[in-house]
mmCIF file of C-alpha atoms and ligand atoms in Angstrom:
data_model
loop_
_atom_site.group_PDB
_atom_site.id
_atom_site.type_symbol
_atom_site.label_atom_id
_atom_site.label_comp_id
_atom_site.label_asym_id
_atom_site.label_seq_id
_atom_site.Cartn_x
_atom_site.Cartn_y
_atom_site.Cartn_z
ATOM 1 C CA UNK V 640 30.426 -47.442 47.499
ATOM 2 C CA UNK V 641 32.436 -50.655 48.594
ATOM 3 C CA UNK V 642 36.150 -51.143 47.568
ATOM 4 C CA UNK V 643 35.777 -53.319 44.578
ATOM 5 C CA UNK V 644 39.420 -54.084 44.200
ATOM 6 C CA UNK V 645 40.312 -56.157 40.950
ATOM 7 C CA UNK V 646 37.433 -55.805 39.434
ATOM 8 C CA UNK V 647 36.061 -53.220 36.584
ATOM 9 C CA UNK V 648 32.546 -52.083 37.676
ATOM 10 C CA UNK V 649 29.498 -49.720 35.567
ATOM 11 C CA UNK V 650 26.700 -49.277 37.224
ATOM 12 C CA UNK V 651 23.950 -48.081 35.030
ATOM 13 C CA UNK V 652 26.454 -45.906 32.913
ATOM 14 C CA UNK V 653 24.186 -43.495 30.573
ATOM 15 C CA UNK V 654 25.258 -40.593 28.183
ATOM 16 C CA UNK V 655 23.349 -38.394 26.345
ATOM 17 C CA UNK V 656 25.310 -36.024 24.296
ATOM 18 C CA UNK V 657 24.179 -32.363 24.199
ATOM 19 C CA UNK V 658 22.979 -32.711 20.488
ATOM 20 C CA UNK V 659 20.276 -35.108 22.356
ATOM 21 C CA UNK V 660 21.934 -38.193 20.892
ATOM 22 C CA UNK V 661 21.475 -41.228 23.801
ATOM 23 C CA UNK V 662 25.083 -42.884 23.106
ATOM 24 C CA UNK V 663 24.809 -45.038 26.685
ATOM 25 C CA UNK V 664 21.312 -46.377 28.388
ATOM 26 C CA UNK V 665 21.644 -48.276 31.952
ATOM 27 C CA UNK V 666 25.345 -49.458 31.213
ATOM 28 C CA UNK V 667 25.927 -52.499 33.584
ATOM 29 C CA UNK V 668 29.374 -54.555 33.951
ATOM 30 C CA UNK V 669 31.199 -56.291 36.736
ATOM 31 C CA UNK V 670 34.085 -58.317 35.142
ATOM 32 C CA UNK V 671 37.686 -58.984 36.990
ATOM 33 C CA UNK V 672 40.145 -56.483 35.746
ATOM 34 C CA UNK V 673 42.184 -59.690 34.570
ATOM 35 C CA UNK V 674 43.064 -60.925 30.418
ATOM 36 C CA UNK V 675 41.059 -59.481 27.869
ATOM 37 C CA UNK V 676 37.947 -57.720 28.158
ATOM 38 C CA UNK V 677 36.439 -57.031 24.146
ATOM 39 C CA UNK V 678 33.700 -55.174 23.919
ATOM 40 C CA UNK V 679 32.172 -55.644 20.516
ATOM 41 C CA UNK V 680 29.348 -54.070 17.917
ATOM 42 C CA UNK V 681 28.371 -52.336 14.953
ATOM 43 C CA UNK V 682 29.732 -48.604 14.125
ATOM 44 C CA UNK V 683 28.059 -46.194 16.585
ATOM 45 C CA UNK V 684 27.186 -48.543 19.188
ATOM 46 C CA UNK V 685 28.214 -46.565 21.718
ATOM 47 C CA UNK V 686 31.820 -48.425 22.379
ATOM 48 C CA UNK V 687 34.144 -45.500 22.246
ATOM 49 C CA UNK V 688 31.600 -43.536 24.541
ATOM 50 C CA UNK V 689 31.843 -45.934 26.593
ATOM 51 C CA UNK V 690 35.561 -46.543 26.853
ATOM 52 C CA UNK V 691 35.845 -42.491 26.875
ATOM 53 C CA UNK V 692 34.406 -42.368 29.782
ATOM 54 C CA UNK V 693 36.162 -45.390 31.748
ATOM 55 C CA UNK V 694 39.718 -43.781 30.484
ATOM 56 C CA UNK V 695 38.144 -40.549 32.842
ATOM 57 C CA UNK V 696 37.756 -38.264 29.284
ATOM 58 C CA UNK V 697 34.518 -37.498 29.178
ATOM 59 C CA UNK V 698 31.697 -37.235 31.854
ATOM 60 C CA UNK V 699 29.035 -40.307 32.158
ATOM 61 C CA UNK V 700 25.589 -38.614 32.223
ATOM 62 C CA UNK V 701 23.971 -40.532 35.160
ATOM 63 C CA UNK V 702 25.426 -43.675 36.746
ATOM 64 C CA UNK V 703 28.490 -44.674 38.470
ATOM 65 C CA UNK V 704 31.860 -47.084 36.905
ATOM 66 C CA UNK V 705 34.797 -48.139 39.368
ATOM 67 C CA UNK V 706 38.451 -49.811 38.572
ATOM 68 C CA UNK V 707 39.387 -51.019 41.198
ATOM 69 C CA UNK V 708 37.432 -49.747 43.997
ATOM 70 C CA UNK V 709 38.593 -45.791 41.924
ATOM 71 C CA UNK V 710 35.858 -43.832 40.709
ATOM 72 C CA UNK V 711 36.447 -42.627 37.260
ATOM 73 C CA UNK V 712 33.770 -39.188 38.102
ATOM 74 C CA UNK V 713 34.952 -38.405 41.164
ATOM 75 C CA UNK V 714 38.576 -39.811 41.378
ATOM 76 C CA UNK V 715 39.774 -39.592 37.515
ATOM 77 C CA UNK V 716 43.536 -38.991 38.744
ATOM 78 C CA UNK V 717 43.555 -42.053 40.949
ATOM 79 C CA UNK V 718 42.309 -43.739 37.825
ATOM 80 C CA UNK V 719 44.920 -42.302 35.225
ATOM 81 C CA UNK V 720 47.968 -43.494 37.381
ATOM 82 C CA UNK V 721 47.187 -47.195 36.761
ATOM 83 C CA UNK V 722 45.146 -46.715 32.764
ATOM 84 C CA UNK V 723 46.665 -46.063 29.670
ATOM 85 C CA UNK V 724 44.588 -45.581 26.229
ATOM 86 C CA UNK V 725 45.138 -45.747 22.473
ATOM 87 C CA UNK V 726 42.205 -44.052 21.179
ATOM 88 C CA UNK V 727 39.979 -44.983 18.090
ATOM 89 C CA UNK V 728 42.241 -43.519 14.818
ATOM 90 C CA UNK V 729 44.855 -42.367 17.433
ATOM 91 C CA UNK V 730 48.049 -41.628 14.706
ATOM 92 C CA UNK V 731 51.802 -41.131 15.475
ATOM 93 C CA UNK V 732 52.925 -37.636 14.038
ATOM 94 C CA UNK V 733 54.410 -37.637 10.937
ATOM 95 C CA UNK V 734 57.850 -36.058 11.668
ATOM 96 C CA UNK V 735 58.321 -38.189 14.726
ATOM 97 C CA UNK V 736 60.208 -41.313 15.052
ATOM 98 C CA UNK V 737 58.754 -44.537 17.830
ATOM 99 C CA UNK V 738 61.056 -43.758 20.064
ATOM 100 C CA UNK V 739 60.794 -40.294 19.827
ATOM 101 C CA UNK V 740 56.955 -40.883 20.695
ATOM 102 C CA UNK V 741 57.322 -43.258 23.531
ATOM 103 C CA UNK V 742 60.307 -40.497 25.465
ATOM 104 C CA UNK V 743 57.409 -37.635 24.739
ATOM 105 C CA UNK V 744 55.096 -39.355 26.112
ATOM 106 C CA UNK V 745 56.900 -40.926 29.071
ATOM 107 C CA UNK V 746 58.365 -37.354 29.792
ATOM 108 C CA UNK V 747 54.439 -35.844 30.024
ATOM 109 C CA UNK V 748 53.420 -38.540 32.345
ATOM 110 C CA UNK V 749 56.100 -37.512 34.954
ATOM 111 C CA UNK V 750 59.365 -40.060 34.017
ATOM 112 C CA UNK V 751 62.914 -38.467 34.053
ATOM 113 C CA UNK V 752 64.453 -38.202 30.672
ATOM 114 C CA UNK V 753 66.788 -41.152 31.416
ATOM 115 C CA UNK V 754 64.707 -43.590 32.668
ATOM 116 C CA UNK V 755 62.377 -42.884 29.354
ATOM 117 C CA UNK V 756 65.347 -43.164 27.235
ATOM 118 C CA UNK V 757 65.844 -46.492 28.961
ATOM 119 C CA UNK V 758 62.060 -47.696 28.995
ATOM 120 C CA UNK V 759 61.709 -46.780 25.557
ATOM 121 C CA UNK V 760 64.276 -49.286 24.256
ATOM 122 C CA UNK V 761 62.848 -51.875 26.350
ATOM 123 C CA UNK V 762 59.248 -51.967 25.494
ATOM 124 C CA UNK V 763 60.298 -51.608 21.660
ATOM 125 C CA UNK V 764 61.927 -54.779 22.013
ATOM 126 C CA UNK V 765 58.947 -56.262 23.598
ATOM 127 C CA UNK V 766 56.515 -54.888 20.604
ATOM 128 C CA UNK V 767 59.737 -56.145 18.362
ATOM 129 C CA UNK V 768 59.917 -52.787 16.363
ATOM 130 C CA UNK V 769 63.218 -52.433 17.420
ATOM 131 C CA UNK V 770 64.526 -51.815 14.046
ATOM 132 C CA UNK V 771 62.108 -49.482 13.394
ATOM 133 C CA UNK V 772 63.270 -47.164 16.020
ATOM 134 C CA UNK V 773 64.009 -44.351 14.444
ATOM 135 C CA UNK V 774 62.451 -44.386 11.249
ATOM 136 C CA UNK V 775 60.119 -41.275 10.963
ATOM 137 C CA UNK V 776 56.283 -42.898 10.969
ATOM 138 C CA UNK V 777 55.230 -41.764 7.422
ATOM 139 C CA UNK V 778 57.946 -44.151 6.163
ATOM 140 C CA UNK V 779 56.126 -47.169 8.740
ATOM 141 C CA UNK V 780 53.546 -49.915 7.851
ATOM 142 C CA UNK V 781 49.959 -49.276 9.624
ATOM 143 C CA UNK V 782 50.796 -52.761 11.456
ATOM 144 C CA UNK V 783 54.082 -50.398 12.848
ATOM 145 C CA UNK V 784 52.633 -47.945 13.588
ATOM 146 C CA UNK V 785 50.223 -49.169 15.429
ATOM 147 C CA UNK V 786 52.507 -51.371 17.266
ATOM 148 C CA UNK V 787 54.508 -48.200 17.896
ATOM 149 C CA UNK V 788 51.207 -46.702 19.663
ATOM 150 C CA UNK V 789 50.602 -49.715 21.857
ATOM 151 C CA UNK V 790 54.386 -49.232 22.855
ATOM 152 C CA UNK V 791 53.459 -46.096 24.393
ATOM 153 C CA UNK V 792 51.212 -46.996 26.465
ATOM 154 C CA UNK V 793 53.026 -49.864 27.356
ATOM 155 C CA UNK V 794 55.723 -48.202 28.315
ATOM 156 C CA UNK V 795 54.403 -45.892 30.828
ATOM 157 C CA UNK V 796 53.805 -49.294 33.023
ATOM 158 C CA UNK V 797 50.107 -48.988 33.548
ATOM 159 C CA UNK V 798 48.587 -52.134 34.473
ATOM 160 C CA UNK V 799 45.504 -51.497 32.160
ATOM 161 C CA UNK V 800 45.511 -50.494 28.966
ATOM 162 C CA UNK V 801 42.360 -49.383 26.760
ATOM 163 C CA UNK V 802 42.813 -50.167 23.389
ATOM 164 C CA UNK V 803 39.746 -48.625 20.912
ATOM 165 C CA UNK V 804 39.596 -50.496 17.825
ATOM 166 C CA UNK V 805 43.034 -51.192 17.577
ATOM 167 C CA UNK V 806 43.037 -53.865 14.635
ATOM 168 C CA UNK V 807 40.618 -51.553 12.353
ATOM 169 C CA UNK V 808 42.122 -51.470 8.569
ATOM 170 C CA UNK V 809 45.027 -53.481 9.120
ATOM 171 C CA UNK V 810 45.973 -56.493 6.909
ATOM 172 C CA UNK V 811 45.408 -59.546 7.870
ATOM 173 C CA UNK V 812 49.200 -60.385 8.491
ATOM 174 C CA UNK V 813 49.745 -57.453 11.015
ATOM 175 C CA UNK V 814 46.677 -58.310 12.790
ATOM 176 C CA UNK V 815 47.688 -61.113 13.568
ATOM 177 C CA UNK V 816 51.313 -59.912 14.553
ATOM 178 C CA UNK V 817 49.067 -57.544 16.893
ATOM 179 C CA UNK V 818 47.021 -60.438 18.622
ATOM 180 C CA UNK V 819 50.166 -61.956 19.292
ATOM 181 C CA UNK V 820 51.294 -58.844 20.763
ATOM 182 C CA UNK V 821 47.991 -58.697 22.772
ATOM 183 C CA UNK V 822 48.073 -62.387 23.661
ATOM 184 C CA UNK V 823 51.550 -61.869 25.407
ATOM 185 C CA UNK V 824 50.125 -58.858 26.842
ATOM 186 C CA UNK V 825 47.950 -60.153 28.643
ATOM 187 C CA UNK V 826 49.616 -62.085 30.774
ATOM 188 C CA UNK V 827 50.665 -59.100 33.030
ATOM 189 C CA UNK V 828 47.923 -56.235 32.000
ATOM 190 C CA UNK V 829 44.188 -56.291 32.092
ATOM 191 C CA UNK V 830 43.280 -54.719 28.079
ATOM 192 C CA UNK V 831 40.211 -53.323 27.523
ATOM 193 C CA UNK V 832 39.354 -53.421 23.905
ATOM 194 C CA UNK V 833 36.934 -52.912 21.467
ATOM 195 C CA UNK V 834 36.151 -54.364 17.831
ATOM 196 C CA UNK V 835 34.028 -54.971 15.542
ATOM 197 C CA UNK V 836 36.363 -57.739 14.012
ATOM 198 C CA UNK V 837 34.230 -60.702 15.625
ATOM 199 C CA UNK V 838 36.847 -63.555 14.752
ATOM 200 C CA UNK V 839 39.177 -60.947 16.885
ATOM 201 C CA UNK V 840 36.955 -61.022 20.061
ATOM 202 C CA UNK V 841 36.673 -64.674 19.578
ATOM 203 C CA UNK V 842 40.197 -65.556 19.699
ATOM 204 C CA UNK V 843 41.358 -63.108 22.166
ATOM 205 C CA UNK V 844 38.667 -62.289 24.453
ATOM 206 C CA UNK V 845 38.566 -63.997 28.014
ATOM 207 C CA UNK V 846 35.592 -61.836 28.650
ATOM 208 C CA UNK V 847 33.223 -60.699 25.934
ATOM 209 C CA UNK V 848 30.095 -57.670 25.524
ATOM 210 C CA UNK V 849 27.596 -57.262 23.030
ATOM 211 C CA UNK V 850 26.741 -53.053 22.710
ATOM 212 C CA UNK V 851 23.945 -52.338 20.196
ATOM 213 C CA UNK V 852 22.569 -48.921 19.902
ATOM 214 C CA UNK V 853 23.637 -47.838 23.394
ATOM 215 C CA UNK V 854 22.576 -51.138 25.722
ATOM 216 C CA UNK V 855 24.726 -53.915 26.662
ATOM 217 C CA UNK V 856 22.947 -56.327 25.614
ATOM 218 C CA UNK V 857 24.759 -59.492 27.291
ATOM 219 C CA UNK V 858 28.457 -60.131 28.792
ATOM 220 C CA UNK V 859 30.176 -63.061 29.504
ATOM 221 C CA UNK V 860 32.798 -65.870 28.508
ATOM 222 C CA UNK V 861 32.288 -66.830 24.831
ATOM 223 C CA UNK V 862 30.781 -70.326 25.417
ATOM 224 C CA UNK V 863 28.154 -68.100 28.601
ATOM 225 C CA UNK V 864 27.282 -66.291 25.298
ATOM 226 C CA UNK V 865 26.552 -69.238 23.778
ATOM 227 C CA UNK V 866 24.111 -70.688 26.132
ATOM 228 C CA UNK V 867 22.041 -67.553 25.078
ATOM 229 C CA UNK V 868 21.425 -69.003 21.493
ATOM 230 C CA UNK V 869 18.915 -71.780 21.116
ATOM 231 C CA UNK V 870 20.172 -73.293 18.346
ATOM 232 C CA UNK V 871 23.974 -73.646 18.967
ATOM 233 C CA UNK V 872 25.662 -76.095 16.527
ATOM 234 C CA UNK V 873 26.484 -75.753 13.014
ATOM 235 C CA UNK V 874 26.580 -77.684 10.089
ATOM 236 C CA UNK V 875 27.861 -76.823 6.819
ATOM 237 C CA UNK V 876 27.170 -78.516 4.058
ATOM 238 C CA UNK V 877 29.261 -78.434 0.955
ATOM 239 C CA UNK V 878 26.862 -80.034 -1.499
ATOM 240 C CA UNK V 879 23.983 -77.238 -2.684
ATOM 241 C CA UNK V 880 21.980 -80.820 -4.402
ATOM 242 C CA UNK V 881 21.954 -82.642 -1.128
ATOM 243 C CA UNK V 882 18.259 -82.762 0.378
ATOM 244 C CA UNK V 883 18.607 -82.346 4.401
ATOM 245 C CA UNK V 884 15.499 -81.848 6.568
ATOM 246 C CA UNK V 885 16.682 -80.760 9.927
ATOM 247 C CA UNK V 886 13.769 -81.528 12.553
ATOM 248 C CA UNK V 887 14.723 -78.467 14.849
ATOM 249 C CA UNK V 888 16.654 -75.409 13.759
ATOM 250 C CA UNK V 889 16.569 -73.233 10.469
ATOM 251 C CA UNK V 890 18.814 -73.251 7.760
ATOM 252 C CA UNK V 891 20.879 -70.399 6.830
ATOM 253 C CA UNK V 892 23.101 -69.244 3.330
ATOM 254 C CA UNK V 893 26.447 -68.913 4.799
ATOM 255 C CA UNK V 894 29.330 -65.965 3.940
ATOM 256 C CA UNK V 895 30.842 -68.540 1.581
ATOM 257 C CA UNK V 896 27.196 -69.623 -0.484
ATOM 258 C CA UNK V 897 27.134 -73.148 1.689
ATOM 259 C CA UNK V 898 23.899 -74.200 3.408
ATOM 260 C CA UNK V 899 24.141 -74.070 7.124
ATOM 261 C CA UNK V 900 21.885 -75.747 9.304
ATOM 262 C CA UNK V 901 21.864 -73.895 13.121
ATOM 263 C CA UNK V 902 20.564 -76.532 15.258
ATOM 264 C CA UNK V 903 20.879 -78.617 18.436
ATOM 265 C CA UNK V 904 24.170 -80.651 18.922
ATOM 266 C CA UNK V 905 21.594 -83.682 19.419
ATOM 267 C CA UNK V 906 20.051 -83.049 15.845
ATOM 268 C CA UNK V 907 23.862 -82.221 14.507
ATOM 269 C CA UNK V 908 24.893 -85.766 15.153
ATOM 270 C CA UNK V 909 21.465 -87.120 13.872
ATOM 271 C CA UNK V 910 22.261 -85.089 10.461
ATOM 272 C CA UNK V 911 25.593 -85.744 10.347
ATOM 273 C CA UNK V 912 24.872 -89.530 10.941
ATOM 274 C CA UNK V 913 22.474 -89.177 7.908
ATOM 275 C CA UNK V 914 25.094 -87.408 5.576
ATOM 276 C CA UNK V 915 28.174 -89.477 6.224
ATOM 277 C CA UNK V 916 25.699 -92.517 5.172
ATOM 278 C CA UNK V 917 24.528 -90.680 1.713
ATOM 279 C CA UNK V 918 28.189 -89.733 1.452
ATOM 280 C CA UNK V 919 27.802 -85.767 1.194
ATOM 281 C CA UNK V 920 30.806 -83.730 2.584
ATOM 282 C CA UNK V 921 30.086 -81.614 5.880
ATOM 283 C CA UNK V 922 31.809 -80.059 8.429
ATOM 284 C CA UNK V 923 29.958 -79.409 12.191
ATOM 285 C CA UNK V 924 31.367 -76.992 15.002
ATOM 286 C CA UNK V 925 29.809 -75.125 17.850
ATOM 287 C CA UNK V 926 28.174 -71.866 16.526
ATOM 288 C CA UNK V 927 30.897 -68.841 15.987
ATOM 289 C CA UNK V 928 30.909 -65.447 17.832
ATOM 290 C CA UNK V 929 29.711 -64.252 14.612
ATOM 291 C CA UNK V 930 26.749 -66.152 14.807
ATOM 292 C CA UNK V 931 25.829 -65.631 18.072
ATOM 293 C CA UNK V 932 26.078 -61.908 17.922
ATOM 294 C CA UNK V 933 23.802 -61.863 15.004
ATOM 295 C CA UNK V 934 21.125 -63.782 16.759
ATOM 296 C CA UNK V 935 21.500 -61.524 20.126
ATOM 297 C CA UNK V 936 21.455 -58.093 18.197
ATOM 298 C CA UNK V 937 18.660 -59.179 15.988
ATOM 299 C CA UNK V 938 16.618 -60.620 18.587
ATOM 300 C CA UNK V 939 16.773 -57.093 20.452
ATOM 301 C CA UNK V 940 16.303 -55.278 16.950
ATOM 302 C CA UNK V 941 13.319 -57.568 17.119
ATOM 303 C CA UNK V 942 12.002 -56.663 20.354
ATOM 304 C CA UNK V 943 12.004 -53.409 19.515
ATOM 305 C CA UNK V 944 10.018 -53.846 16.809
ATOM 306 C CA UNK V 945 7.940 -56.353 18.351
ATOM 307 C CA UNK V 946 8.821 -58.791 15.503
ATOM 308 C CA UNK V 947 9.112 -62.933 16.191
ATOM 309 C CA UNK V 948 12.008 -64.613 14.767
ATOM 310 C CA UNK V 949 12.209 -68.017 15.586
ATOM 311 C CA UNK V 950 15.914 -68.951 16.478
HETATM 312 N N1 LIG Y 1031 30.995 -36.094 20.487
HETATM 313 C C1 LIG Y 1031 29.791 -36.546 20.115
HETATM 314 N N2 LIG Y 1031 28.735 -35.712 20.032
HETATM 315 C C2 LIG Y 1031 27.514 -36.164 19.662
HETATM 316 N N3 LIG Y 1031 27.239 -37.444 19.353
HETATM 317 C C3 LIG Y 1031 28.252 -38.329 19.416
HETATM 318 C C4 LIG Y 1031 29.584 -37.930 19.790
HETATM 319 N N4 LIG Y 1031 30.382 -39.014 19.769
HETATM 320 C C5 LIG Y 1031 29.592 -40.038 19.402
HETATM 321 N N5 LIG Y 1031 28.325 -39.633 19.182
HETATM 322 C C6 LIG Y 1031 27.162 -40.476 18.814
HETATM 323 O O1 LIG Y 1031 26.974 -41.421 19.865
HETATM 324 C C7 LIG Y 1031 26.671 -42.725 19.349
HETATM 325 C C8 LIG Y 1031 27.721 -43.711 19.807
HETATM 326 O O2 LIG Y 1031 28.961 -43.385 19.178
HETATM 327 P P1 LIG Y 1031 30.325 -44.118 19.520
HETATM 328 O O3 LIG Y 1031 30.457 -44.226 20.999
HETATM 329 O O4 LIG Y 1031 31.392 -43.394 18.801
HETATM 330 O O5 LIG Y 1031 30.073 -45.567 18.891
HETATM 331 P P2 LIG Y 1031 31.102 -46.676 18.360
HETATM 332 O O6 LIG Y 1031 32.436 -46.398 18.969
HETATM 333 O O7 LIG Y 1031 30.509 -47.982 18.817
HETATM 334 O O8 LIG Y 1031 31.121 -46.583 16.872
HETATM 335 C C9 LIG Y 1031 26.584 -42.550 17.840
HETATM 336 O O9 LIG Y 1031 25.231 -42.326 17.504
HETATM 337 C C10 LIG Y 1031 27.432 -41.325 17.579
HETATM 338 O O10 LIG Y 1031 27.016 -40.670 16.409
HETATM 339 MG MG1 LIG Y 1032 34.264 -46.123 18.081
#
């Protein structure tokens, strides 16, 4: 297979687990191994199969994924010197301090003692968790600790890190400490990650993919995603007595109880036109991540079931 250097490549990836479970079907990506790469969908998708097998720990079943021109089947140790990996519900022991994780950890992959004494102290500066050290993990914050697990893998200078789920069950305050952390990232690392936070993918993700029940079902920048969704402005309206016939689109019940109307941006002017005149309060934006991914997994539910749904 040609060198495919800078550039992350699965060529109809499948896995079938020996209980018979399909995780992967026909897994296809080509995506420069550049920014952020977010792979999103529901529980059992087939995500952390998928990243499993990119980070070289578990066998694909039939097809073939490069990074960087390295095979991860038949070349997996060309592949670990340049990949890192947090996995899903990865935990820092209990007894151990950061620091103490990052030297381990630095010492297994082949540094001297010294220089993983000295990278240690550097990269918990850059996760700024410096005063947190050495301070045993069952006395750190989940936000800490997780921070403390990204520092590993930061530290052992790998130029791509796979990060599974690494926002799940954190407040909102340290998640957003973490997407810092992963926007600054970023600028020197390619991160693979995966979530099912959809607001996450959205405001990190230079690259996104939509998994459902073992097929990737599209890939591409947020606003290529869009183009896949007929109807893709929305209007919110924050008056439940206001009467609003759009002429194309359907209206929706939103999260927060408002009416939404998913429509073109043509008929979201002529509606908004319309409201501003009878004085009703709205708000209009481009249709979310959230939104999108909802109409692309449903339309393949759909499919599958043969069912019309008229977005
Ligand atoms: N080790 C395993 N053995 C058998 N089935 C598995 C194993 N790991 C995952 N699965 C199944 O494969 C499917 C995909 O799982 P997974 O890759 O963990 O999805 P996700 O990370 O998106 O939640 C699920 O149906 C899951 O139950
Ligand atoms: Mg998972």
């Amino acid at each position: 297979m040609q060198e495919q250097t800078g550039r992350l490549v699965c060529r109809d990836v499948g896995k079938v687990y020996s209980t018979g479970t399909v995780a992967l079907s026909k897994v296809n990506i080509d995506i420069p191994t550049k920014g952020i790469f977010a792979l999103i969908g529901r529980n059992g998708a087939g995500k952390t199969t998928l990243v499993r097998i990119l980070a070289t720990e578990l066998m694909s079943s039939s097809g073939t994924a490069l990074i960087n021109g390295a095979d991860v089947i038949k070349d997996p140790k060309k592949v670990r010197e340049f990949i890192a990996v947090v996995p899903q519900e990865s935990r820092l022991l209990m007894w151990t301090t950061p620091r103490q994780m990052i030297v381990a950890y630095l010492l297994y992959r082949g540094f001297s003692y010294v220089n993983a004494k000295n990278r240690a102290a550097e990269v918990l500066k850059t996760v700024n968790i410096g005063k947190y050290a050495d301070v045993q993990s069952q006395h750190l914050s989940g936000g800490t600790k997780r921070k403390a697990l990204i520092a590993t893998v930061l530290a052992s200078e790998a130029s791509m890190l796979f990060l599974d789920e690494p926002t799940t069950g954190l407040d909102p305050i340290s998640r957003a400490e973490l997407w810092n952390l992963l926007n600054k990232l970023k600028k020197d690392h390619f991160i693979f990650l995966t979530t099912h936070y959809l607001e996450e993918a959205e405001r990190l993700a230079d690259q996104i993919g939509i998994i459902e029940n073992g097929k990737l079902l599209n890939i591409g920048t947020l606003d290529e995603l869009r183009a896949h969704v007929k109807y893709d402005f929305s209007l919110t309206i924050f008056d439940n007595k206001a009467r609003i016939k759009p002429r194309a689109g359907r209206i929706v019940t939103g999260l927060d109880g408002n009416r939404q109307i998913l429509t073109t941006q043509k008929e979201a002017n002529r509606i908004a036109k319309e409201l501003i005149r009878k004085g009703t309060r709205f708000s209009t934006s481009p249709v979310s991540l959230e939104q999108i991914f909802y109409f692309i997994v449903k339309r393949s539910i759909n499919e599958e079931t043969e069912e019309k749904d008229e977005w």
